[in-house]
CSV table of C-alpha atoms in Angstrom, one decimal:
chain,number,residue,atom,x,y,z
A,1,MET,CA,-14.2,-18.7,103.2
A,2,SER,CA,-11.2,-19.9,101.3
A,3,THR,CA,-8.3,-21.6,102.9
A,4,VAL,CA,-4.8,-20.1,102.2
A,5,ILE,CA,-2.0,-22.7,101.7
A,6,THR,CA,1.5,-21.3,102.5
A,7,PRO,CA,4.5,-22.9,101.1
A,8,GLY,CA,5.6,-24.0,104.5
A,9,ILE,CA,2.3,-25.8,105.1
A,10,ALA,CA,2.4,-27.4,101.6
A,11,ALA,CA,6.0,-28.6,102.2
A,12,SER,CA,5.0,-30.1,105.5
A,13,ALA,CA,2.0,-31.9,104.0
A,14,ALA,CA,4.3,-33.3,101.3
A,15,ALA,CA,6.7,-34.4,103.9
A,16,VAL,CA,4.3,-36.4,106.0
A,17,ALA,CA,2.4,-37.8,102.9
A,18,PRO,CA,2.7,-41.7,102.9
A,19,ARG,CA,5.2,-43.0,100.5
A,20,GLY,CA,3.7,-43.7,97.1
A,21,GLU,CA,0.8,-41.4,97.5
A,22,PRO,CA,0.7,-38.0,95.8
A,23,ALA,CA,1.3,-35.0,98.0
A,24,TYR,CA,-1.5,-32.6,98.7
A,25,THR,CA,-2.6,-30.6,95.7
A,26,PRO,CA,-4.5,-27.4,96.2
A,27,ALA,CA,-7.9,-27.5,94.5
A,28,ALA,CA,-7.0,-24.4,92.5
A,29,THR,CA,-4.7,-26.4,90.3
A,30,LEU,CA,-7.5,-28.8,89.3
A,31,GLU,CA,-10.1,-28.3,86.6
A,32,PRO,CA,-13.7,-28.0,87.9
A,33,LEU,CA,-15.6,-31.3,87.9
A,34,TRP,CA,-17.9,-30.3,85.0
A,35,VAL,CA,-14.9,-29.4,82.8
A,36,ARG,CA,-13.4,-32.8,83.4
A,37,ILE,CA,-16.6,-34.6,82.7
A,38,VAL,CA,-17.1,-32.6,79.4
A,39,LEU,CA,-13.5,-33.3,78.2
A,40,ILE,CA,-13.8,-37.0,79.0
A,41,GLY,CA,-17.1,-37.2,77.4
A,42,ILE,CA,-15.8,-35.6,74.2
A,43,ALA,CA,-12.9,-38.0,74.2
A,44,PHE,CA,-15.2,-41.1,74.6
A,45,ALA,CA,-17.7,-39.8,72.0
A,46,PHE,CA,-14.8,-39.2,69.5
A,47,LEU,CA,-13.4,-42.8,70.1
A,48,THR,CA,-16.9,-44.3,69.8
A,49,LEU,CA,-17.7,-42.5,66.5
A,50,PHE,CA,-14.3,-43.0,64.8
A,51,LEU,CA,-13.0,-46.2,66.3
A,52,PHE,CA,-15.5,-48.4,68.1
A,53,VAL,CA,-18.4,-48.1,65.6
A,54,PRO,CA,-16.2,-48.8,62.5
A,55,LEU,CA,-14.6,-51.7,64.2
A,56,VAL,CA,-17.9,-53.3,65.1
A,57,ALA,CA,-19.2,-52.5,61.6
A,58,VAL,CA,-16.3,-54.5,60.1
A,59,PHE,CA,-17.0,-57.7,62.0
A,60,TYR,CA,-20.8,-57.1,61.6
A,61,GLU,CA,-20.6,-56.8,57.8
A,62,GLY,CA,-18.3,-59.7,57.5
A,63,LEU,CA,-20.5,-62.0,59.6
A,64,LYS,CA,-23.8,-60.7,58.2
A,65,LYS,CA,-24.5,-63.6,56.0
A,66,GLY,CA,-23.4,-66.3,58.5
A,67,TRP,CA,-20.4,-68.1,59.8
A,68,ASP,CA,-20.2,-70.5,56.8
A,69,VAL,CA,-20.0,-67.6,54.2
A,70,TYR,CA,-17.5,-65.9,56.4
A,71,ILE,CA,-15.2,-68.9,56.4
A,72,ASP,CA,-15.7,-69.5,52.7
A,73,ASN,CA,-14.5,-65.8,52.0
A,74,ILE,CA,-11.5,-66.3,54.1
A,75,ILE,CA,-10.4,-69.6,52.6
A,76,GLU,CA,-11.2,-68.5,49.0
A,77,PRO,CA,-8.0,-69.1,47.0
A,78,ASP,CA,-7.3,-65.5,46.2
A,79,ALA,CA,-7.9,-64.5,49.7
A,80,TRP,CA,-5.8,-67.3,51.1
A,81,SER,CA,-3.0,-66.4,48.8
A,82,ALA,CA,-3.2,-62.8,50.0
A,83,ILE,CA,-3.0,-64.0,53.7
A,84,LYS,CA,0.0,-66.1,53.0
A,85,LEU,CA,1.8,-63.4,51.2
A,86,THR,CA,1.1,-60.9,54.0
A,87,LEU,CA,2.5,-63.2,56.6
A,88,LEU,CA,5.5,-64.1,54.4
A,89,THR,CA,6.3,-60.4,53.9
A,90,ALA,CA,6.1,-59.8,57.6
A,91,VAL,CA,8.2,-62.8,58.4
A,92,ILE,CA,11.0,-61.5,56.1
A,93,ALA,CA,10.7,-57.7,56.8
A,94,VAL,CA,10.4,-57.8,60.6
A,95,PRO,CA,13.7,-59.8,61.3
A,96,LEU,CA,15.5,-57.6,58.9
A,97,ASN,CA,14.3,-54.4,60.6
A,98,LEU,CA,15.1,-56.0,64.0
A,99,VAL,CA,18.8,-56.5,62.9
A,100,PHE,CA,19.0,-53.0,61.5
A,101,GLY,CA,17.2,-51.4,64.5
A,102,VAL,CA,19.5,-53.0,67.1
A,103,THR,CA,22.5,-52.2,65.1
A,104,ALA,CA,21.6,-48.6,64.5
A,105,ALA,CA,20.3,-48.1,68.1
A,106,TRP,CA,23.7,-49.5,69.5
A,107,SER,CA,25.7,-47.3,67.3
A,108,ILE,CA,23.8,-44.1,68.0
A,109,ALA,CA,23.3,-44.7,71.8
A,110,LYS,CA,26.7,-46.1,72.7
A,111,PHE,CA,29.2,-44.3,70.3
A,112,GLU,CA,30.0,-40.7,69.2
A,113,PHE,CA,31.0,-40.4,65.5
A,114,ARG,CA,30.7,-38.0,62.5
A,115,GLY,CA,27.4,-38.3,60.7
A,116,LYS,CA,25.5,-39.3,63.7
A,117,ASN,CA,22.8,-36.7,63.1
A,118,ILE,CA,22.6,-37.7,59.5
A,119,LEU,CA,22.0,-41.3,60.4
A,120,LEU,CA,19.2,-40.2,62.8
A,121,THR,CA,17.7,-38.1,60.0
A,122,LEU,CA,17.8,-41.0,57.5
A,123,ILE,CA,16.1,-43.3,60.0
A,124,ASP,CA,13.2,-40.9,60.3
A,125,LEU,CA,13.0,-40.5,56.4
A,126,PRO,CA,10.1,-43.1,56.0
A,127,PHE,CA,8.0,-41.0,58.4
A,128,SER,CA,8.2,-38.0,56.2
A,129,VAL,CA,8.0,-39.6,52.8
A,130,SER,CA,4.7,-40.8,51.4
A,131,PRO,CA,4.6,-44.6,51.0
A,132,VAL,CA,3.4,-44.1,47.4
A,133,ILE,CA,6.5,-42.0,46.6
A,134,SER,CA,8.7,-44.7,48.1
A,135,GLY,CA,6.9,-47.3,45.9
A,136,LEU,CA,7.5,-45.1,42.8
A,137,ILE,CA,11.2,-44.9,43.7
A,138,TYR,CA,11.5,-48.7,43.4
A,139,VAL,CA,9.7,-48.5,40.1
A,140,LEU,CA,12.3,-45.9,39.0
A,141,LEU,CA,15.1,-48.2,40.1
A,142,PHE,CA,13.8,-51.7,39.2
A,143,GLY,CA,11.3,-51.1,36.4
A,144,LEU,CA,11.7,-52.0,32.8
A,145,GLN,CA,12.6,-48.4,32.0
A,146,GLY,CA,14.5,-47.9,35.3
A,147,TYR,CA,18.2,-47.6,36.1
A,148,PHE,CA,18.6,-51.3,36.7
A,149,GLY,CA,15.7,-52.6,34.6
A,150,PRO,CA,17.7,-53.7,31.5
A,151,TRP,CA,20.3,-55.5,33.6
A,152,LEU,CA,17.6,-57.3,35.8
A,153,ARG,CA,15.8,-58.3,32.5
A,154,GLU,CA,19.0,-59.7,30.9
A,155,HIS,CA,19.7,-61.9,34.0
A,156,ASP,CA,16.0,-62.9,34.4
A,157,ILE,CA,15.7,-61.3,37.8
A,158,LYS,CA,12.2,-60.1,38.7
A,159,ILE,CA,11.8,-57.6,41.6
A,160,LEU,CA,8.8,-55.5,40.7
A,161,PHE,CA,5.3,-57.2,40.6
A,162,ALA,CA,6.8,-60.0,42.6
A,163,VAL,CA,7.6,-60.9,46.2
A,164,PRO,CA,11.0,-59.2,46.4
A,165,GLY,CA,9.5,-55.8,45.4
A,166,ILE,CA,6.8,-56.2,48.0
A,167,VAL,CA,9.4,-57.1,50.7
A,168,LEU,CA,11.7,-54.1,49.7
A,169,ALA,CA,8.8,-51.7,49.9
A,170,THR,CA,7.6,-53.1,53.2
A,171,VAL,CA,11.2,-52.9,54.7
A,172,PHE,CA,11.5,-49.3,53.7
A,173,VAL,CA,8.3,-48.1,55.3
A,174,THR,CA,8.9,-50.1,58.6
A,175,PHE,CA,12.5,-49.9,59.3
A,176,PRO,CA,12.4,-46.9,61.7
A,177,PHE,CA,10.1,-48.5,64.3
A,178,VAL,CA,12.6,-50.8,66.1
A,179,ALA,CA,15.4,-48.3,66.0
A,180,ARG,CA,13.2,-45.4,67.2
A,181,GLU,CA,12.0,-47.5,70.1
A,182,LEU,CA,15.4,-48.6,71.2
A,183,ILE,CA,17.5,-45.4,70.8
A,184,PRO,CA,16.0,-43.4,73.7
A,185,LEU,CA,15.8,-46.4,75.9
A,186,MET,CA,19.5,-47.3,75.4
A,187,GLN,CA,20.5,-43.6,75.8
A,188,SER,CA,18.7,-43.4,79.1
A,189,GLN,CA,20.5,-46.6,80.3
A,190,GLY,CA,24.0,-45.3,79.5
A,191,SER,CA,26.9,-47.6,78.8
A,192,GLU,CA,28.3,-48.1,82.3
A,193,GLU,CA,27.1,-51.7,82.6
A,194,GLU,CA,28.6,-52.6,79.3
A,195,GLU,CA,31.9,-50.9,80.1
A,196,ALA,CA,32.0,-52.9,83.5
A,197,ALA,CA,31.5,-56.1,81.6
A,198,LEU,CA,34.2,-55.4,79.2
A,199,VAL,CA,36.6,-54.4,82.0
A,200,LEU,CA,35.9,-57.8,83.7
A,201,GLY,CA,36.9,-59.6,80.5
A,202,ALA,CA,33.6,-60.3,78.7
A,203,SER,CA,33.6,-60.4,75.0
A,204,GLY,CA,31.6,-58.0,72.8
A,205,TRP,CA,29.0,-60.7,72.0
A,206,LYS,CA,28.7,-61.9,75.6
A,207,THR,CA,28.3,-58.2,76.8
A,208,PHE,CA,25.5,-57.7,74.3
A,209,TRP,CA,23.8,-61.1,75.0
A,210,HIS,CA,24.0,-61.0,78.9
A,211,VAL,CA,24.0,-57.2,79.6
A,212,THR,CA,22.5,-55.1,76.8
A,213,LEU,CA,19.8,-57.4,75.5
A,214,PRO,CA,18.2,-58.1,79.0
A,215,ASN,CA,17.9,-54.4,79.5
A,216,ILE,CA,16.3,-53.6,76.2
A,217,LYS,CA,14.2,-56.7,75.7
A,218,TRP,CA,10.8,-55.1,76.4
A,219,GLY,CA,11.6,-52.1,74.2
A,220,LEU,CA,12.8,-54.4,71.5
A,221,LEU,CA,9.6,-56.4,71.6
A,222,TYR,CA,7.6,-53.2,71.6
A,223,GLY,CA,9.4,-52.0,68.4
A,224,VAL,CA,8.9,-55.4,66.7
A,225,ILE,CA,5.2,-55.4,67.5
A,226,LEU,CA,4.8,-51.9,65.9
A,227,CYS,CA,6.9,-53.0,62.9
A,228,ASN,CA,4.9,-56.1,62.4
A,229,ALA,CA,1.6,-54.2,62.6
A,230,ARG,CA,2.7,-51.7,59.9
A,231,ALA,CA,4.1,-54.5,57.7
A,232,MET,CA,0.8,-56.4,57.7
A,233,GLY,CA,-1.2,-53.3,57.1
A,234,GLU,CA,0.9,-51.4,54.6
A,235,PHE,CA,-1.0,-50.3,51.4
A,236,GLY,CA,0.5,-47.4,49.6
A,237,ALA,CA,4.0,-48.6,48.8
A,238,VAL,CA,3.0,-52.2,48.2
A,239,SER,CA,0.1,-51.2,45.9
A,240,VAL,CA,2.6,-49.4,43.6
A,241,VAL,CA,5.1,-52.3,43.4
A,242,SER,CA,2.8,-55.3,43.5
A,243,GLY,CA,1.0,-55.0,40.2
A,244,HIS,CA,-2.2,-56.2,41.7
A,245,ILE,CA,-1.9,-59.8,40.3
A,246,ARG,CA,-4.6,-61.8,41.9
A,247,GLY,CA,-3.5,-64.9,43.7
A,248,GLU,CA,0.2,-63.9,43.4
A,249,THR,CA,1.1,-60.3,44.5
A,250,ASN,CA,-1.9,-59.1,46.5
A,251,THR,CA,-1.6,-58.7,50.2
A,252,ILE,CA,-4.6,-58.5,52.5
A,253,PRO,CA,-5.1,-54.7,52.2
A,254,LEU,CA,-5.0,-55.0,48.3
A,255,GLN,CA,-7.3,-58.0,48.3
A,256,VAL,CA,-9.8,-56.0,50.4
A,257,GLU,CA,-9.7,-53.1,47.9
A,258,ILE,CA,-10.3,-55.5,45.0
A,259,LEU,CA,-13.2,-57.3,46.6
A,260,TYR,CA,-14.8,-53.9,47.5
A,261,ASN,CA,-14.4,-52.5,44.0
A,262,GLU,CA,-16.1,-55.7,42.6
A,263,PHE,CA,-19.0,-55.0,45.0
A,264,ASN,CA,-18.3,-58.2,47.0
A,265,ILE,CA,-19.0,-56.2,50.2
A,266,VAL,CA,-19.4,-59.3,52.5
A,267,GLY,CA,-16.1,-60.8,51.2
A,268,ALA,CA,-14.3,-57.5,51.6
A,269,PHE,CA,-15.3,-57.1,55.1
A,270,ALA,CA,-14.6,-60.7,56.0
A,271,VAL,CA,-11.0,-60.4,54.8
A,272,ALA,CA,-10.8,-56.8,56.5
A,273,SER,CA,-12.0,-58.4,59.8
A,274,LEU,CA,-9.1,-60.8,59.7
A,275,LEU,CA,-6.8,-57.9,59.5
A,276,ALA,CA,-8.7,-56.1,62.1
A,277,PHE,CA,-8.4,-59.1,64.4
A,278,LEU,CA,-4.7,-59.2,64.0
A,279,ALA,CA,-4.6,-55.5,64.8
A,280,LEU,CA,-6.4,-56.1,68.1
A,281,VAL,CA,-4.1,-58.8,69.1
A,282,THR,CA,-1.2,-56.6,68.2
A,283,LEU,CA,-2.8,-53.9,70.4
A,284,ALA,CA,-3.2,-56.1,73.4
A,285,ILE,CA,0.5,-57.3,73.1
A,286,LYS,CA,1.6,-53.7,72.7
A,287,SER,CA,-0.4,-52.6,75.8
A,288,PHE,CA,1.4,-55.4,77.8
A,289,ILE,CA,4.8,-54.4,76.4
A,290,GLU,CA,4.2,-50.8,77.3
A,291,TRP,CA,3.3,-51.8,80.9
A,292,ARG,CA,6.4,-53.9,81.2
A,293,LEU,CA,8.6,-51.2,79.6
A,294,HIS,CA,7.2,-48.6,82.0
A,295,LYS,CA,7.9,-50.9,84.9
A,296,GLN,CA,11.4,-51.6,83.7
A,297,LEU,CA,12.2,-47.8,83.2
A,298,THR,CA,10.8,-47.1,86.7
A,299,ALA,CA,12.9,-49.8,88.3
A,300,HIS,CA,16.0,-48.6,86.4
A,301,VAL,CA,15.6,-45.1,87.7
A,302,ALA,CA,15.0,-46.2,91.2
A,303,HIS,CA,17.8,-48.8,91.3
A,304,PRO,CA,20.3,-48.1,88.4
A,305,GLY,CA,22.5,-51.1,89.3
A,306,ALA,CA,19.6,-53.6,89.8
A,307,ASP,CA,19.3,-56.6,87.5
A,308,LEU,CA,16.1,-55.9,85.6
A,309,GLU,CA,13.9,-58.7,84.6
């Protein structure tokens, strides 16, 4: 015999439910237990097959011949050069994208102006353009036969097949991440606090440093983490503009490709495992930032005037 839940009874149950606990939910709105078990099992099977097994295989293959061989493959001159170039590129590209992301998010979230939608579209452009195509655009601009190629050659300025070209390509494919994380966060927070600070006599810089930045710090860190992860792992655009010069313009992903093509499987997986380790560290930091960001948004909705930490 089924129980009929009337709207009045459901409302009463919701009213007396302890604070912080979900109200009574009729069983008819839930999937059967076997359906939930099957769906969760499929999800775990997919993750195991396409994520956990390849991840374990990377470390297993890299360490298959022992720790000493693994270390030798990491500190090998070409591999070490690729590691340093990858870190250098990230160190340059991430701060540039941080400045651009904060500036773009501030402009879009706090002001109304003509061309706002165009700016939003341009920010999303790297998401819709293939990285290889973006690399080819730089070749068209700065190559020997490109628009600026003759002028660059006359002034002995080298962009393609050098660090500047790699940095430019990396900046292009990563610049949406910080802005796209901050724009919805700053729009949800509104501009009341900044306006109050300005009315009380604070300068624009003090308003940003003491009011805006504390409210967006976790979203900003989240965007920086994503930007850094993409900068270290970028392959397509960097592959086009680097020239694949061993020991000079190869980043970690390009070095892995070269080692694999040379049938140095252990070396390729050893270098790849380093990139995988950096990805795992990034994922752990990203999860922590997500938790803090969710906590911040929840506190802001519950107490809009509270000082968020």
